[in-house]
Coordinates of C-alpha atoms and ligand atoms in Angstrom, one line a residue:
Chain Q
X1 CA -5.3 1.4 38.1
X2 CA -4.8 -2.3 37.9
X3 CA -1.6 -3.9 37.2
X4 CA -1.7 -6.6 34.8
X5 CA 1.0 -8.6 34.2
X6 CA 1.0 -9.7 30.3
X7 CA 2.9 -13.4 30.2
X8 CA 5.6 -11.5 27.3
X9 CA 6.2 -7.9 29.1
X10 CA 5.6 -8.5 32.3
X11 CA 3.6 -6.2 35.0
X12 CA 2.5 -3.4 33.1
X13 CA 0.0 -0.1 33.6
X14 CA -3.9 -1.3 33.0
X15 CA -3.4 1.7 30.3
X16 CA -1.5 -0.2 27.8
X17 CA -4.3 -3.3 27.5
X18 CA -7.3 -3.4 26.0
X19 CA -10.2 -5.9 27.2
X20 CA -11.5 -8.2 25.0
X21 CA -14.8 -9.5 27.0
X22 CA -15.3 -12.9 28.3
X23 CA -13.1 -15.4 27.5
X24 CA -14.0 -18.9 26.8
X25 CA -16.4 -18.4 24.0
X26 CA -16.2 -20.7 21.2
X27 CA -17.1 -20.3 17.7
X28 CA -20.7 -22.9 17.3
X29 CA -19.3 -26.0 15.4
X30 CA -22.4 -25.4 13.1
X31 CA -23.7 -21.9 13.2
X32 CA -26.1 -22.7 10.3
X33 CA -27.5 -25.1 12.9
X34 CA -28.5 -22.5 15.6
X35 CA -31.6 -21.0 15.7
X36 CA -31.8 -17.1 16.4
X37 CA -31.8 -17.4 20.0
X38 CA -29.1 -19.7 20.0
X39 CA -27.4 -17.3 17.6
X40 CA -28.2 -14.6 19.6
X41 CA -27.1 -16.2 22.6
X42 CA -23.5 -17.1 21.1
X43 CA -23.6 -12.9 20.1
X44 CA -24.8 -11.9 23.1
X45 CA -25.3 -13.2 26.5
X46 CA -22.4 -13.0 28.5
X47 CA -21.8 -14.2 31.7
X48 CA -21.7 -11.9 34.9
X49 CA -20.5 -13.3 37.8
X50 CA -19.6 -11.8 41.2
X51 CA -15.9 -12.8 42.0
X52 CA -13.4 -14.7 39.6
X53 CA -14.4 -14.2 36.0
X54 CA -12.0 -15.6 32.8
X55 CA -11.7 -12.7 30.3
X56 CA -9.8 -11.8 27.3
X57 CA -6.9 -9.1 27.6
X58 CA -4.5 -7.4 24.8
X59 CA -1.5 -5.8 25.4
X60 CA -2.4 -3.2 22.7
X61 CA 0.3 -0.8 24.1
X62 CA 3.2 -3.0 23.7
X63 CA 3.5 -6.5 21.9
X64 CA -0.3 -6.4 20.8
X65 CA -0.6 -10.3 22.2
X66 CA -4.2 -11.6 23.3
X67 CA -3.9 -13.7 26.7
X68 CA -6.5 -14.7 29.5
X69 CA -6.8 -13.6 32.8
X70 CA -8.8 -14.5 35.8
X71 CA -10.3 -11.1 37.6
X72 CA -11.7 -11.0 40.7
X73 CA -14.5 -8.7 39.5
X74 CA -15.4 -7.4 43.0
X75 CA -11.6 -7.0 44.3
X76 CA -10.0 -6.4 40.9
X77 CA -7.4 -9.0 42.1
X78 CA -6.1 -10.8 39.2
X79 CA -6.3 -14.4 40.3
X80 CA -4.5 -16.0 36.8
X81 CA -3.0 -15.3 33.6
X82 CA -2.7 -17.5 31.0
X83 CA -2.6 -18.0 27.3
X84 CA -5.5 -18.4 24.9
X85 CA -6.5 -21.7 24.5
X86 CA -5.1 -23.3 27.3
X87 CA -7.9 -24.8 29.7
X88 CA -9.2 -22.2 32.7
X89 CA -7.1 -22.8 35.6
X90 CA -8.6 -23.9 38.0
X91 CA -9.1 -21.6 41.3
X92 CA -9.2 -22.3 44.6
Chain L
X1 CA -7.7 12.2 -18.5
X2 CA -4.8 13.6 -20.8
X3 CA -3.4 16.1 -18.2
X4 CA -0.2 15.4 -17.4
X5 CA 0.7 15.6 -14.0
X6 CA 3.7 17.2 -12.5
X7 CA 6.1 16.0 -10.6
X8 CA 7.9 18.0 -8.0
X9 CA 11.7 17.3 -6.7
X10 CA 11.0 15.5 -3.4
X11 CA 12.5 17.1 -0.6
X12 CA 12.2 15.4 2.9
X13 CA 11.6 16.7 5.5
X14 CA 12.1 14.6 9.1
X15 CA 8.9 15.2 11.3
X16 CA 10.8 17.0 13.8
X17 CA 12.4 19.0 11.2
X18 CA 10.3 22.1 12.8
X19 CA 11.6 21.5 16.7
X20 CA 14.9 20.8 15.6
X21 CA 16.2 24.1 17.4
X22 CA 14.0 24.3 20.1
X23 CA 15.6 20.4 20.9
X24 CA 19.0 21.8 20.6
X25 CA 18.1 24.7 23.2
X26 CA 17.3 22.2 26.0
X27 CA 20.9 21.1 26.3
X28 CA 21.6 24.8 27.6
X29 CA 18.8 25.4 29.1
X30 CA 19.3 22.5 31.8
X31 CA 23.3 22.8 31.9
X32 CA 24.0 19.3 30.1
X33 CA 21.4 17.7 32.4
X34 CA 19.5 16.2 29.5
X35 CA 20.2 16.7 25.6
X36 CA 17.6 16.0 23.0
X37 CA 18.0 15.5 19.2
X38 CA 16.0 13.9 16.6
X39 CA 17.8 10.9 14.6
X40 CA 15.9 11.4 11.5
X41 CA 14.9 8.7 8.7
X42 CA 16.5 5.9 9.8
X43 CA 15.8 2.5 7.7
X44 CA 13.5 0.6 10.1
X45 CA 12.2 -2.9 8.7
X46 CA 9.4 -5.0 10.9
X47 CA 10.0 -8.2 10.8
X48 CA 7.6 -11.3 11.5
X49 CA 8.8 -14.6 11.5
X50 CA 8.4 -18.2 13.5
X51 CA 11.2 -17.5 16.1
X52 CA 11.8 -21.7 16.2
X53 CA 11.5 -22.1 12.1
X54 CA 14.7 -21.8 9.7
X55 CA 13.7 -18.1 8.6
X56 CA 15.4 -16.9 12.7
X57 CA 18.7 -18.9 11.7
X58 CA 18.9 -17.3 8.5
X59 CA 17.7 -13.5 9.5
X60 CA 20.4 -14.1 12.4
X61 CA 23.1 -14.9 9.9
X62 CA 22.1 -12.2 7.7
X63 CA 21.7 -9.4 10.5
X64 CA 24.7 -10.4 12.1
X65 CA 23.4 -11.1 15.2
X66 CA 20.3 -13.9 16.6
X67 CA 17.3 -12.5 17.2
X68 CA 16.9 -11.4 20.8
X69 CA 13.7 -14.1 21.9
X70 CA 13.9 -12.8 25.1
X71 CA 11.7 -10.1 25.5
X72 CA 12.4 -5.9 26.0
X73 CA 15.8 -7.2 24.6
X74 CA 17.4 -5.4 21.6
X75 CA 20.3 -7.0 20.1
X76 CA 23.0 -5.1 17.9
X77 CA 25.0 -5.6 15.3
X78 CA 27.2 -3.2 13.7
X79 CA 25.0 -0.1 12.9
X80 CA 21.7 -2.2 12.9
X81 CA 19.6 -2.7 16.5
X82 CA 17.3 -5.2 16.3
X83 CA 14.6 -4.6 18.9
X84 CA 12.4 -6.9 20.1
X85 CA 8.5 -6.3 19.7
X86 CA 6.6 -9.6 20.3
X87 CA 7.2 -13.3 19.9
X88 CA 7.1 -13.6 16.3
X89 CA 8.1 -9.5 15.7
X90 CA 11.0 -7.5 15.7
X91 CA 12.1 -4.2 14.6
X92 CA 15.2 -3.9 12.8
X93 CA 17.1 -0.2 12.7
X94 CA 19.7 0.5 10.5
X95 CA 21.5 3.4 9.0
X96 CA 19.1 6.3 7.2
X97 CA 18.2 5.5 3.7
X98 CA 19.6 1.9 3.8
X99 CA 15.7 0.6 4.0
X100 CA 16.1 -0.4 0.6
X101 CA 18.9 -2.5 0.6
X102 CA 18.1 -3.7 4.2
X103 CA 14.8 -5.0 2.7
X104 CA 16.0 -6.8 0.0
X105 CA 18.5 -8.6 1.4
X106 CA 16.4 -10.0 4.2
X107 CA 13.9 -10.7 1.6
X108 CA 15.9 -12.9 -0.5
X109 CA 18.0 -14.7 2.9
X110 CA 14.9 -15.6 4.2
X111 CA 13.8 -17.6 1.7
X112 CA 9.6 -18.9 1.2
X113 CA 8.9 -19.6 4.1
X114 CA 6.0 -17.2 6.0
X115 CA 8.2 -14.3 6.9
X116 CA 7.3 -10.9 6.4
X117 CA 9.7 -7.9 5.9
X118 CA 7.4 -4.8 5.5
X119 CA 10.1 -1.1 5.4
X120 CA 8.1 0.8 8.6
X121 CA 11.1 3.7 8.1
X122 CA 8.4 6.5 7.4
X123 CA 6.3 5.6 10.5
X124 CA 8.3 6.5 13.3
X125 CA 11.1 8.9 14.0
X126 CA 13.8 8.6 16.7
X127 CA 14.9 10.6 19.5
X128 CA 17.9 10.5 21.0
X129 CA 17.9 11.5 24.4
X130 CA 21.0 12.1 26.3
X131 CA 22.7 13.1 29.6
X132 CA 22.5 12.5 33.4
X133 CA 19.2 13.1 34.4
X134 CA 17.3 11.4 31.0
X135 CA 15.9 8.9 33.0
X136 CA 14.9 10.9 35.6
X137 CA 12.6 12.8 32.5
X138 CA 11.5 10.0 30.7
X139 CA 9.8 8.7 34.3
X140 CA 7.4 11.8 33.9
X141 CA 5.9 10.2 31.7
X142 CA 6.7 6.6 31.9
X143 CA 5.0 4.3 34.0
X144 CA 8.2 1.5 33.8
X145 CA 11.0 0.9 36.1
X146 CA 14.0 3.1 33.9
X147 CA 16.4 2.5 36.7
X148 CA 19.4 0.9 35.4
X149 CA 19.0 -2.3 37.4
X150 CA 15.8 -3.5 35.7
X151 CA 16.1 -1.4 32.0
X152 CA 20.1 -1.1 31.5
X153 CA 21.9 -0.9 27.7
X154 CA 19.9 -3.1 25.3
X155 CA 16.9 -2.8 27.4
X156 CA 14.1 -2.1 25.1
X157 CA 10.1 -2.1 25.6
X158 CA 7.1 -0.6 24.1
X159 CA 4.5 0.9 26.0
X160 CA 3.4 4.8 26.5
X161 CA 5.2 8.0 27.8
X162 CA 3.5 11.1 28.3
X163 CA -0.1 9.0 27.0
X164 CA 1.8 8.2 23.4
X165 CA 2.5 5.0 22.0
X166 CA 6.5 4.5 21.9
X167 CA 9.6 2.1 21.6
X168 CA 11.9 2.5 24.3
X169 CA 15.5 1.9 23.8
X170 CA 18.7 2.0 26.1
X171 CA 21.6 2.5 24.1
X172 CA 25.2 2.9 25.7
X173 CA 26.8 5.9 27.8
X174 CA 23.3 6.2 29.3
X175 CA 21.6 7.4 26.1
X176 CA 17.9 6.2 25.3
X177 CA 16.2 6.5 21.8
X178 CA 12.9 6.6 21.8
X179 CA 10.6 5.7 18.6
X180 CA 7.5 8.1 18.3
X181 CA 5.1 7.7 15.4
X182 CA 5.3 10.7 13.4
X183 CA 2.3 12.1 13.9
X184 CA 2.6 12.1 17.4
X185 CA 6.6 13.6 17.4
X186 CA 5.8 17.3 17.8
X187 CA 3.5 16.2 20.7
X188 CA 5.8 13.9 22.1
X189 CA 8.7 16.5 21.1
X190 CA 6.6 19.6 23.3
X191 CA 6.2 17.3 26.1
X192 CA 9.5 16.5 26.6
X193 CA 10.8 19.9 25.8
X194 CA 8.2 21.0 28.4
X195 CA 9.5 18.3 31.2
X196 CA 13.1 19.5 30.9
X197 CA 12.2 22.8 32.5
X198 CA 12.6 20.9 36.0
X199 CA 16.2 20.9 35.2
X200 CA 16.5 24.2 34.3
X201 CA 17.4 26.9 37.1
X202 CA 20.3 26.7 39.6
X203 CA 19.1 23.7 42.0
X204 CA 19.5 21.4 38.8
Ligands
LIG1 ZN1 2.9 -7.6 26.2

């Protein structure tokens, strides 16, 4: 059980989020523009990295915010929290 | 279609109208240790605003009391509680049946701005939960800190006891309410019911 700590409630029980995927994603400027890989691409392809990884958490339990965090995906360590669309801290 | 369609006198029923006896027993049954009752239909109002725009001066005015920013704080005023849910969200209690009024005149101090009053009374019930050892039952279930040093009077927080969805709420003398969606009170009501028995007995 991980303990996230949600930047309005504090630490809570991995219970009481929900995770939103990889964050980071923007919306294509022009998504007329793309072809259907690229489209697919933007639906799709997420990346999977071994160690830190900037994902999308929501306290659905509680105050039903959406904030970022930094997992260490092999440790579970959470390396940052932060709010949604603030630039990814960077990690040393 | 011409039928005419009948309408019944409306009786209300609380959602743990059923249980209400069964809660009574447990104050026996554990010698005073904990005490449970349902608080039934109490006017409960969720409120959405911009907690820096004009609409928080003028709900604070009207309430009685600022809205608590802080979070897990709820604020009271009078017979109202005004919990906090989020950033932008509160939940304002007051007396049963006063929803109405409650409503309106929030509605009309708040003025055009973006708020949003929206009368929540039907989807939760309250327990009130009293006695020495409440904290000691809610922590079956609860995954917080309910010592009184970190979640004292006017403490409040959402999150899950016994795997259901609730608002938490220290009130004074030690009591707690706690906010179960109806459909989930004669779960929640069982549970709780069911995690007294640990007080029962001589060694409580
Ligand atoms: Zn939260």
């Amino acid at each position: 059980m991980m303990l996230i700590s949600c930047p309005w409630c504090g630490p809570r029980e991995e219970a009481e989020f929900h995770y939103g995927g990889q964050a980071h994603v923007s919306y294509p400027e022009d998504p007329s523009a793309l072809s259907d890989e690229e489209w697919a691409r933007f639906l799709f392809y997420r990346d999977n990295p071994k160690g830190p990884f900037a994902e999308r958490w929501n306290h659905s339990a509680s105050c039903r915010r959406w904030f970022n965090v930094i997992r260490d995906t092999v440790t579970y360590e959470i390396l940052a929290v932060y709010p949604v669309g603030t630039p990814k801290p960077v990690i040393a | 279609m011409a039928e005419q369609t009948t309408v019944r006198p409306t009786v209300r029923r609380s959602p743990l109208a059923l249980a209400a006896d069964r809660l009574a027993d447990v104050a026996a049954a554990t010698g005073g240790a904990v005490s449970i009752a349902e608080v039934p239909f109490l006017a409960q109002l969720n409120l959405r605003l911009d907690p820096k725009g004009p609409a928080a001066d003028a709900a604070g005015k009207e309430l009685g009391v600022a809205l608590p920013t802080a979070a897990g704080v709820a604020a009271r005023a009078g017979e109202l509680t005004i919990a906090w849910l989020g950033p932008d969200e509160w939940l304002v209690i007051g007396p049963a049946g006063g929803e109405g009024d409650l409503e309106a005149r929030l509605r009309s101090a708040l003025g055009t701005g973006h708020p949003a009053v929206v009368d929540v009374s039907a989807q939760r019930t309250v327990l009130e939960l009293s006695g020495p050892r409440v904290r000691d039952l809610l922590a079956f279930g609860c995954a917080l800190d309910l010592h009184p040093r970190s979640f004292s009077e006017g403490a409040c927080a959402q999150t899950r006891l016994a795997q259901a969805q609730v608002v938490l709420i220290a009130r004074e003398s030690g009591a707690f309410w706690v906010l179960v969606r109806s459909s989930f009170a004669s779960y929640l009501a069982d549970w709780l019911i069911d995690a007294s028995v640990e007080f029962t007995g001589p060694q409580a």
